[in-house]
Amino acid sequence: LEDLSFRFLEPELYRKIAQMLEQKRTEREQYIRDAMAALATALAAAGVKAEIAGRPKHIYSIWNKMRGKGLEFSQVYDVRALRVIAATTRDCYTALGAVHDLWQPIPKEFDDYISRPKGNNYQSLHTAVIGPGGRTLEVQIRTEEMHRQAEYGIAAHWRYKELGKATRAEGAFDEKIAWLRQLLAWRDEVAGRGDWAERTRAAALDDTVYVLTPQGKVIDLPAGATAVDFAYALHSDVGNRCRGAKVDGQMVTLDTPLRNGQRVEIVVAKTGGPSRDWLNAERGFLKTHRARQKVRQWFNAQTLAETVAAGRAVLEREARREGATQVRLETLAGRLGFGKPDELFAAVARDEVNLRQLQTTLRELAGIAAPVVAAPPPAAAPRKAKPSGDSGILVVGMDRLLTQLAKCCKPVPPDPIRGFVTRGKGVSIHRDDCPSLKRLGEQHPERLIDADWGARPGGAYAVDMVVTASDRPGLLRDIGEALARERINVTAVRTQSRDDLAHMRFSFDVEDLTQLRRAAAAVKEVHGVIRVARG
């Protein structure tokens, strides 16, 4: 019927393909019978008992394959095809050898889907050969079990595997598959009825989708649910580590809505967690309340873990300074009114514990006498910026903090600066416009802290200067001399030439921003220099 319809709807295409076939259908059918007879003789000689079937491909099917896969007619090797159903996998490979002995195989047209099944568990040997009369012929070889799965799907494969096992599991699985099919059929049947009650029940089904795990377990989800919802329905850990999904053996995006009867397999990573994008309702990754709740719980746990780690680092540093490293953390937490150490760590990180109170308690528990204090500060006195150690940097509200200049932006007085509380390394000082600081602040806003330059006599600050110039002999020497005139001691130079341009990065120390600006102005005067910028 397809060939007949195609002949009248697309007469030119039909005629063109028919001419390329060079044979009428009756001739092609006879060709298949002759090939089957020849192959049966070869298999018998090889000791393989097998069933052989064959068919010439319909003209419409040929055109459909050419259109769907973008092939030329000469690339369609299954215009004539044979199928061999053998008893065992070993017989399949023996039959393959008999086929290749009988006819010449076409290079690169052999696929072993038995040792490497397709994503939907399809298994078979496919080979294309030069058959009788020099015409191409495709041969498929598989066992009865493989054929059953190919013809009737994965559910039939599972049912076939369970045959002969007199267990209740077999009946339970059959009931599950039958129930799902009956449910979906019932929904389609009643959807068109006029009865209000029936329509209501059908609408209830429309609000739910039923999908299968690879093991055949039925999972019900709200309509519109995605593979991520499915993953969390299986287990929170599967959802957290979900990185991809296969639906009926094909990879799909994680925001693809699932449909009734689909078989879903989740691809997980060994480690890692969910993406924050999943919580964006506009992206459509999550439909179920359970999945959204589990994703939020994961990120809340991560934030708490980072807060606890930051607080622990502060407490351990204070314990070292006070010589109280032997104090039990459980005892310290109890003395300060916390049930367990992690609660204390989190409170320290959130600045909910007075630092002086913490130091005093550490000394008391360690049996160290408290130092004499001339006069305690007034209780109502506002918090002021105090110099952190001897760095000359003022950190608002905190005393005796270790500070370090960030290597990503290399601040120099009087650059506007801010601090970021690191884990165990004190406060990292960045330029206020530093991209790294902006990114860190978005991730951990509670760890940003105000800072300013204090009175620090002398000292040197590492900086980078990026220079772009027309490449020429002596350019590096001239720039070096210009920097030397400004009393700049260069510590490192990296150069790269590309498209007649020299790209150079100079590393050196300066006393302040004024000296850096003088050095930049001097380099700009060098012949050929196009651009000078701070690294």
Coordinates of C-alpha atoms in Angstrom, one line a residue:
L1 CA 0.0 0.0 0.0
E2 CA 2.9 2.4 0.8
D3 CA 4.5 1.6 -2.6
L4 CA 1.2 2.2 -4.4
S5 CA 0.6 5.5 -2.6
F6 CA 4.1 6.6 -3.2
R7 CA 3.8 5.8 -6.9
F8 CA 0.8 8.1 -7.4
L9 CA 1.9 10.9 -5.0
E10 CA 5.5 11.1 -6.1
P11 CA 5.6 9.5 -9.6
E12 CA 9.0 11.1 -10.5
L13 CA 10.8 9.9 -7.4
Y14 CA 9.1 6.5 -7.6
R15 CA 10.3 6.1 -11.3
K16 CA 13.8 7.2 -10.5
I17 CA 14.3 4.7 -7.6
A18 CA 12.7 1.9 -9.7
Q19 CA 15.1 2.6 -12.5
M20 CA 18.1 2.5 -10.1
L21 CA 16.9 -0.9 -8.8
E22 CA 17.1 -2.3 -12.3
Q23 CA 14.7 -5.1 -11.3
K24 CA 11.0 -5.6 -10.9
R25 CA 9.7 -6.6 -7.5
T26 CA 9.1 -10.2 -8.7
E27 CA 12.7 -10.4 -9.9
R28 CA 13.9 -9.0 -6.6
E29 CA 11.9 -11.6 -4.6
Q30 CA 13.4 -14.4 -6.7
Y31 CA 16.8 -13.0 -6.1
I32 CA 16.2 -13.2 -2.4
R33 CA 15.0 -16.8 -2.6
D34 CA 18.2 -17.7 -4.5
A35 CA 20.4 -16.0 -2.0
M36 CA 18.6 -17.7 0.9
A37 CA 19.1 -21.1 -0.7
A38 CA 22.9 -20.4 -1.2
L39 CA 23.2 -19.2 2.4
A40 CA 21.3 -22.3 3.8
T41 CA 23.8 -24.6 2.0
A42 CA 26.8 -22.6 3.4
L43 CA 25.4 -22.7 7.0
A44 CA 24.7 -26.4 6.8
A45 CA 28.3 -27.0 5.7
A46 CA 29.4 -24.9 8.7
G47 CA 27.3 -27.0 11.1
V48 CA 24.9 -24.1 12.0
K49 CA 21.2 -24.8 12.4
A50 CA 19.3 -21.6 11.7
E51 CA 16.2 -20.1 10.3
I52 CA 16.7 -17.8 7.3
A53 CA 14.2 -15.1 6.2
G54 CA 14.6 -12.5 3.5
R55 CA 12.8 -9.6 1.9
P56 CA 13.4 -7.0 -0.9
K57 CA 13.0 -3.5 0.5
H58 CA 10.0 -1.6 -0.7
I59 CA 10.6 1.5 -3.0
Y60 CA 8.9 3.7 -0.4
S61 CA 11.1 2.4 2.4
I62 CA 14.2 3.0 0.3
W63 CA 13.2 6.6 -0.4
N64 CA 12.3 7.1 3.3
K65 CA 15.7 5.9 4.4
M66 CA 17.5 8.1 1.8
R67 CA 15.6 11.1 3.0
G68 CA 15.8 10.4 6.7
K69 CA 19.6 9.7 6.8
G70 CA 20.6 11.9 3.8
L71 CA 22.0 9.0 1.8
E72 CA 22.6 8.4 -1.9
F73 CA 21.0 5.3 -3.4
S74 CA 24.4 3.7 -3.7
Q75 CA 24.8 4.0 0.1
V76 CA 21.6 2.0 0.9
Y77 CA 23.0 -1.5 1.4
D78 CA 19.8 -3.1 2.7
V79 CA 17.8 -2.9 -0.5
R80 CA 18.0 -6.7 -0.4
A81 CA 18.3 -8.2 3.1
L82 CA 18.5 -11.6 4.8
R83 CA 17.9 -12.4 8.5
V84 CA 19.5 -15.4 10.2
I85 CA 18.1 -16.6 13.5
A86 CA 20.6 -18.9 15.1
A87 CA 20.4 -21.0 18.4
T88 CA 23.3 -19.5 20.3
T89 CA 25.6 -16.5 20.3
R90 CA 28.5 -18.7 19.2
D91 CA 26.4 -19.9 16.2
C92 CA 25.9 -16.2 15.3
Y93 CA 29.6 -15.6 14.9
T94 CA 30.0 -19.0 13.0
A95 CA 27.2 -17.9 10.7
L96 CA 29.0 -14.6 10.1
G97 CA 32.1 -16.4 9.0
A98 CA 30.1 -18.6 6.6
V99 CA 28.5 -15.4 5.1
H100 CA 31.9 -13.8 4.6
D101 CA 33.3 -17.0 3.0
L102 CA 30.3 -17.2 0.7
W103 CA 30.2 -13.5 -0.4
Q104 CA 32.7 -10.6 -0.4
P105 CA 32.1 -8.3 2.6
I106 CA 31.9 -4.5 1.9
P107 CA 34.6 -2.7 4.0
K108 CA 33.3 -0.6 7.0
E109 CA 29.8 -2.0 6.7
F110 CA 30.0 -4.5 9.6
D111 CA 28.5 -3.7 13.0
D112 CA 28.7 -6.0 16.1
Y113 CA 25.7 -5.0 18.2
I114 CA 26.0 -8.3 20.2
S115 CA 29.2 -7.4 22.0
R116 CA 28.3 -3.7 22.0
P117 CA 24.5 -3.4 22.2
K118 CA 22.7 -0.2 21.3
G119 CA 21.4 2.0 24.0
N120 CA 18.0 0.3 23.9
N121 CA 19.7 -3.1 24.3
Y122 CA 19.3 -4.1 20.7
Q123 CA 21.6 -6.9 19.8
S124 CA 22.5 -8.3 16.3
L125 CA 25.3 -8.8 13.8
H126 CA 24.9 -6.6 10.7
T127 CA 27.1 -7.0 7.6
A128 CA 26.8 -5.9 4.0
V129 CA 28.2 -8.0 1.2
I130 CA 28.5 -8.2 -2.6
G131 CA 25.9 -10.9 -3.2
P132 CA 25.0 -12.9 -6.3
G133 CA 25.2 -11.0 -9.5
G134 CA 27.4 -8.3 -7.9
R135 CA 24.4 -6.7 -6.1
T136 CA 24.6 -5.5 -2.5
L137 CA 23.0 -7.6 0.2
E138 CA 22.6 -7.0 3.9
V139 CA 22.6 -9.9 6.3
Q140 CA 21.5 -9.7 10.0
I141 CA 22.3 -12.5 12.4
R142 CA 20.9 -12.9 15.9
T143 CA 19.5 -15.4 18.4
E144 CA 15.8 -16.1 19.0
E145 CA 16.0 -14.1 22.3
M146 CA 17.7 -11.1 20.5
H147 CA 15.1 -11.3 17.8
R148 CA 12.2 -11.3 20.3
Q149 CA 13.6 -8.2 21.9
A150 CA 14.1 -6.4 18.6
E151 CA 10.5 -7.2 17.5
Y152 CA 8.6 -6.7 20.6
G153 CA 10.7 -4.4 22.8
I154 CA 12.4 -4.5 26.1
A155 CA 9.3 -5.6 28.1
A156 CA 9.1 -8.7 26.0
H157 CA 12.8 -9.3 26.5
W158 CA 12.3 -9.2 30.3
R159 CA 9.3 -11.5 30.1
Y160 CA 11.3 -13.9 27.9
K161 CA 14.1 -14.0 30.4
E162 CA 11.7 -14.8 33.2
L163 CA 10.2 -17.8 31.4
G164 CA 10.8 -21.0 33.3
K165 CA 11.2 -19.2 36.7
A166 CA 8.2 -20.3 38.8
T167 CA 8.5 -17.3 41.1
R168 CA 6.0 -14.7 42.2
A169 CA 8.4 -12.0 40.9
E170 CA 7.5 -13.1 37.3
G171 CA 3.8 -12.7 37.9
A172 CA 4.3 -9.4 39.7
F173 CA 6.3 -8.0 36.8
D174 CA 3.7 -9.1 34.2
E175 CA 1.0 -7.5 36.3
K176 CA 3.0 -4.3 36.4
I177 CA 3.4 -4.1 32.7
A178 CA -0.2 -5.1 32.0
W179 CA -1.4 -2.6 34.6
L180 CA 0.5 0.2 32.9
R181 CA -0.7 -0.6 29.5
Q182 CA -4.3 -1.0 30.6
L183 CA -4.2 2.3 32.5
L184 CA -2.9 4.2 29.4
A185 CA -5.3 2.5 27.1
W186 CA -8.2 3.3 29.5
R187 CA -7.2 7.0 29.6
D188 CA -7.1 7.2 25.8
E189 CA -10.5 5.4 25.6
V190 CA -12.4 7.7 28.0
A191 CA -10.7 10.9 27.0
G192 CA -13.2 11.3 24.1
R193 CA -16.4 10.4 26.0
G194 CA -19.0 13.0 26.9
D195 CA -19.7 11.6 30.4
W196 CA -18.5 14.2 32.9
A197 CA -17.4 11.6 35.5
E198 CA -15.4 9.7 32.9
R199 CA -13.8 12.9 31.7
T200 CA -12.9 13.8 35.2
R201 CA -11.1 10.5 35.7
A202 CA -9.3 10.9 32.4
A203 CA -8.2 14.4 33.4
A204 CA -6.8 12.9 36.6
L205 CA -4.6 10.6 34.5
D206 CA -3.6 13.5 32.3
D207 CA -2.1 15.1 35.5
T208 CA 0.2 12.0 36.0
V209 CA 2.8 10.3 33.8
Y210 CA 4.0 6.7 34.4
V211 CA 7.5 5.9 33.4
L212 CA 9.8 2.8 33.8
T213 CA 13.2 2.3 35.3
P214 CA 15.6 0.1 33.4
Q215 CA 14.6 -2.7 35.9
G216 CA 10.9 -2.3 35.1
K217 CA 9.8 -0.4 38.2
V218 CA 6.9 2.0 37.5
I219 CA 7.4 5.6 38.7
D220 CA 4.5 8.0 38.7
L221 CA 5.2 11.7 38.4
P222 CA 3.2 14.8 37.8
A223 CA 2.6 15.7 34.2
G224 CA 5.5 17.9 32.9
A225 CA 8.0 16.2 35.2
T226 CA 11.6 15.9 33.9
A227 CA 14.5 13.5 34.2
V228 CA 15.7 15.4 37.2
D229 CA 12.4 14.8 39.0
F230 CA 12.6 11.2 38.0
A231 CA 16.2 11.0 39.5
Y232 CA 15.1 12.4 42.8
A233 CA 12.1 10.1 42.9
L234 CA 14.6 7.2 42.8
H235 CA 16.9 8.5 45.5
S236 CA 18.2 11.9 46.7
D237 CA 21.8 10.8 46.0
V238 CA 20.9 9.8 42.4
G239 CA 19.3 13.3 42.0
N240 CA 22.2 15.2 43.4
R241 CA 24.7 13.4 41.1
C242 CA 22.5 13.4 38.0
R243 CA 24.4 14.6 35.0
G244 CA 22.3 13.2 32.1
A245 CA 19.5 11.0 31.1
K246 CA 18.6 8.4 28.5
V247 CA 15.0 8.0 27.5
D248 CA 14.2 4.9 25.5
G249 CA 18.0 4.6 24.9
Q250 CA 18.4 8.1 23.5
M251 CA 20.2 10.9 25.4
V252 CA 17.9 13.9 26.2
T253 CA 18.4 17.2 27.9
L254 CA 17.6 17.2 31.6
D255 CA 14.7 19.7 31.1
T256 CA 12.9 17.4 28.7
P257 CA 9.3 16.5 29.9
L258 CA 8.7 12.8 30.3
R259 CA 5.8 10.9 28.6
N260 CA 3.8 7.9 29.6
G261 CA 5.5 4.5 29.1
Q262 CA 9.0 5.8 28.5
R263 CA 12.0 3.9 29.9
V264 CA 14.3 6.3 31.7
E265 CA 17.9 5.8 32.7
I266 CA 19.9 8.3 34.8
V267 CA 23.6 9.0 34.1
V268 CA 25.3 10.0 37.4
A269 CA 28.7 11.4 38.3
K270 CA 30.9 9.8 40.9
T271 CA 30.9 13.0 43.0
G272 CA 29.4 16.5 42.8
G273 CA 26.0 18.0 43.5
P274 CA 23.0 19.6 41.8
S275 CA 23.1 22.8 39.7
R276 CA 21.7 26.1 41.0
D277 CA 20.0 26.4 37.6
W278 CA 17.7 23.6 38.6
L279 CA 16.0 26.0 41.1
N280 CA 15.3 28.6 38.4
A281 CA 11.6 28.0 37.7
E282 CA 12.0 29.6 34.2
R283 CA 14.5 27.0 33.2
G284 CA 12.0 24.2 33.8
F285 CA 14.3 21.6 35.3
L286 CA 12.0 20.7 38.3
K287 CA 8.3 20.1 38.5
T288 CA 8.0 18.2 41.8
H289 CA 8.1 19.7 45.3
R290 CA 10.2 16.8 46.5
A291 CA 13.0 17.5 44.0
R292 CA 13.0 21.3 44.7
Q293 CA 13.2 20.6 48.4
K294 CA 16.1 18.1 48.0
V295 CA 18.1 20.6 45.9
R296 CA 17.6 23.4 48.5
Q297 CA 18.6 21.0 51.3
W298 CA 21.8 20.2 49.4
F299 CA 22.8 23.8 48.9
N300 CA 21.9 24.7 52.5
A301 CA 24.1 21.9 53.8
Q302 CA 26.9 23.1 51.6
T303 CA 26.6 26.6 52.9
L304 CA 26.5 25.4 56.5
A305 CA 29.6 23.2 55.9
E306 CA 31.5 26.2 54.5
T307 CA 30.4 28.4 57.4
V308 CA 31.5 25.7 59.9
A309 CA 34.9 25.3 58.2
A310 CA 35.5 29.1 58.3
G311 CA 34.5 29.3 62.0
R312 CA 36.7 26.3 62.9
A313 CA 39.7 28.0 61.2
V314 CA 39.2 31.2 63.2
L315 CA 38.8 29.2 66.5
E316 CA 41.9 27.1 65.9
R317 CA 43.9 30.2 65.1
E318 CA 42.8 31.8 68.3
A319 CA 43.6 28.6 70.3
R320 CA 47.1 28.6 68.9
R321 CA 47.6 32.3 69.8
E322 CA 46.4 31.7 73.3
G323 CA 48.4 28.4 73.8
A324 CA 45.2 26.5 74.3
T325 CA 45.4 23.9 71.6
Q326 CA 44.7 21.1 74.1
V327 CA 41.3 22.3 75.1
R328 CA 38.5 19.9 74.2
L329 CA 36.2 21.4 71.7
E330 CA 33.1 19.8 73.3
T331 CA 34.0 21.4 76.6
L332 CA 34.6 24.8 75.0
A333 CA 31.3 24.6 73.1
G334 CA 29.4 23.7 76.3
R335 CA 31.0 26.6 78.3
L336 CA 29.9 29.1 75.7
G337 CA 26.3 27.7 75.6
F338 CA 26.4 25.5 72.5
G339 CA 25.3 21.9 72.2
K340 CA 28.2 20.7 70.0
P341 CA 31.3 22.1 68.4
D342 CA 29.9 22.6 64.9
E343 CA 27.3 25.0 66.3
L344 CA 30.1 27.0 68.0
F345 CA 32.1 27.1 64.7
A346 CA 29.1 28.4 62.8
A347 CA 28.4 31.1 65.4
V348 CA 32.1 32.2 65.3
A349 CA 31.9 32.5 61.5
R350 CA 28.7 34.5 61.7
D351 CA 30.4 36.8 64.2
E352 CA 27.8 35.8 66.8
V353 CA 30.5 35.1 69.4
N354 CA 32.5 37.9 71.0
L355 CA 36.1 37.3 70.1
R356 CA 37.4 38.5 73.6
Q357 CA 35.0 36.2 75.3
L358 CA 36.3 33.3 73.2
Q359 CA 39.9 34.2 74.0
T360 CA 39.1 34.5 77.8
T361 CA 37.3 31.1 77.8
L362 CA 40.2 29.5 76.0
R363 CA 42.7 30.8 78.6
E364 CA 40.4 29.7 81.5
L365 CA 40.1 26.1 80.2
A366 CA 43.8 25.9 79.5
G367 CA 44.6 27.2 83.0
I368 CA 46.4 30.3 81.6
A369 CA 46.2 33.5 83.7
A370 CA 44.4 36.4 82.0
P371 CA 46.6 39.4 81.2
V372 CA 46.1 42.6 83.2
V373 CA 43.9 45.1 81.4
A374 CA 44.3 48.7 82.3
A375 CA 40.8 49.8 81.4
P376 CA 38.2 47.8 79.4
P377 CA 36.6 49.6 76.5
P378 CA 33.1 51.2 77.1
A379 CA 30.3 48.7 76.3
A380 CA 28.6 51.2 74.0
A381 CA 31.7 52.3 72.1
P382 CA 31.3 51.9 68.4
R383 CA 33.3 49.3 66.6
K384 CA 36.4 50.9 64.9
A385 CA 38.8 49.8 62.3
K386 CA 42.0 48.3 63.9
P387 CA 45.3 47.4 62.3
S388 CA 45.6 43.7 61.6
G389 CA 49.0 42.6 63.0
D390 CA 51.8 44.7 61.5
S391 CA 50.4 44.7 57.9
G392 CA 49.3 48.3 58.1
I393 CA 45.8 47.3 56.8
L394 CA 42.8 48.3 58.8
V395 CA 40.1 45.6 59.1
V396 CA 36.8 47.0 60.4
G397 CA 35.6 45.4 63.7
M398 CA 38.3 42.8 64.0
D399 CA 41.6 42.8 65.8
R400 CA 44.8 40.9 65.3
L401 CA 43.8 39.3 62.0
L402 CA 46.3 37.9 59.6
T403 CA 46.1 39.7 56.3
Q404 CA 47.6 39.0 52.9
L405 CA 47.5 40.9 49.6
A406 CA 45.6 39.0 46.9
K407 CA 47.8 37.9 44.0
C408 CA 45.0 38.1 41.5
C409 CA 44.7 42.0 41.6
K410 CA 47.8 43.0 43.6
P411 CA 46.5 46.1 45.4
V412 CA 48.7 49.1 46.0
P413 CA 48.1 52.1 48.3
P414 CA 45.9 54.1 47.9
D415 CA 43.7 51.6 45.9
P416 CA 40.2 51.2 47.3
I417 CA 40.3 47.8 49.0
R418 CA 38.0 45.2 50.6
G419 CA 38.8 42.0 52.6
F420 CA 37.6 38.4 52.2
V421 CA 37.8 36.0 55.1
T422 CA 39.6 32.9 53.9
R423 CA 39.7 29.4 55.5
G424 CA 42.7 29.3 57.8
K425 CA 44.7 32.0 55.9
G426 CA 43.3 35.2 57.5
V427 CA 41.9 38.0 55.4
S428 CA 42.7 38.3 51.7
I429 CA 42.9 41.9 50.6
H430 CA 41.6 42.7 47.1
R431 CA 41.2 45.8 45.1
D432 CA 37.6 46.9 45.3
D433 CA 37.1 46.4 41.5
C434 CA 38.7 42.9 41.5
P435 CA 36.7 40.4 39.4
S436 CA 37.7 37.5 41.7
L437 CA 36.5 39.4 44.7
K438 CA 33.2 40.1 43.0
R439 CA 32.8 36.4 42.2
L440 CA 33.7 35.4 45.8
G441 CA 31.3 37.9 47.2
E442 CA 28.4 36.6 45.2
Q443 CA 29.1 33.1 46.5
H444 CA 29.9 34.0 50.1
P445 CA 28.6 37.5 50.9
E446 CA 28.9 36.9 54.6
R447 CA 32.7 36.7 54.4
L448 CA 33.2 40.1 52.8
I449 CA 34.6 42.7 55.2
D450 CA 35.5 46.4 54.9
A451 CA 39.2 47.3 54.9
D452 CA 41.4 50.3 54.4
W453 CA 45.1 51.2 54.2
G454 CA 46.8 52.0 57.5
A455 CA 50.0 53.9 58.2
R456 CA 52.7 51.7 57.0
P457 CA 56.1 53.4 56.5
G458 CA 58.1 52.2 53.6
G459 CA 57.4 48.7 52.2
A460 CA 57.1 47.4 48.7
Y461 CA 54.0 46.2 46.8
A462 CA 54.2 43.7 44.0
V463 CA 52.4 44.8 40.8
D464 CA 52.2 43.7 37.1
M465 CA 52.3 46.0 34.1
V466 CA 51.0 44.8 30.7
V467 CA 52.5 46.4 27.6
T468 CA 51.5 46.1 23.9
A469 CA 53.9 47.5 21.3
S470 CA 54.9 47.1 17.7
D471 CA 57.6 44.4 17.7
R472 CA 61.1 45.6 16.8
P473 CA 64.7 44.9 17.8
G474 CA 65.7 46.6 21.1
L475 CA 62.2 47.1 22.3
L476 CA 62.7 45.1 25.5
R477 CA 65.9 46.9 26.3
D478 CA 64.3 50.4 25.8
I479 CA 61.4 49.6 28.1
G480 CA 63.8 48.2 30.7
E481 CA 65.9 51.4 30.6
A482 CA 62.7 53.5 31.0
L483 CA 61.7 51.5 34.1
A484 CA 65.3 51.8 35.5
R485 CA 65.2 55.6 35.3
E486 CA 62.1 55.4 37.6
R487 CA 64.1 53.3 40.1
I488 CA 62.0 50.2 39.2
N489 CA 63.6 46.8 39.9
V490 CA 62.0 44.3 37.5
T491 CA 61.6 40.9 39.0
A492 CA 60.1 39.0 36.0
V493 CA 59.3 39.5 32.3
R494 CA 57.0 37.4 30.1
T495 CA 56.9 38.2 26.4
Q496 CA 55.0 36.9 23.4
S497 CA 55.1 38.0 19.7
R498 CA 52.1 37.6 17.5
D499 CA 51.0 39.4 14.2
D500 CA 54.0 41.8 14.5
L501 CA 52.9 42.9 18.0
A502 CA 54.8 42.3 21.2
H503 CA 52.7 41.4 24.3
M504 CA 54.8 41.8 27.5
R505 CA 54.0 41.5 31.2
F506 CA 56.5 43.1 33.7
S507 CA 56.5 42.2 37.4
F508 CA 58.1 44.6 39.8
D509 CA 57.7 46.2 43.3
V510 CA 56.5 49.8 43.9
E511 CA 56.1 51.9 47.1
D512 CA 52.7 53.3 46.1
L513 CA 50.3 54.0 43.3
T514 CA 52.1 57.2 42.4
Q515 CA 55.4 55.4 41.6
L516 CA 53.4 52.9 39.5
R517 CA 51.8 55.7 37.5
R518 CA 55.2 57.4 36.9
A519 CA 56.6 54.1 35.6
A520 CA 53.6 53.6 33.3
A521 CA 54.0 57.2 31.9
A522 CA 57.7 56.5 31.2
V523 CA 57.0 53.3 29.3
K524 CA 54.4 55.0 27.2
E525 CA 57.1 57.4 25.9
V526 CA 59.1 54.4 24.4
H527 CA 58.9 54.3 20.6
G528 CA 56.4 51.8 19.3
V529 CA 54.5 51.3 22.6
I530 CA 50.7 51.2 21.8
R531 CA 49.2 50.4 25.2
V532 CA 50.2 50.2 28.9
A533 CA 47.8 48.8 31.5
R534 CA 48.0 47.5 35.0
G535 CA 47.9 43.7 35.2

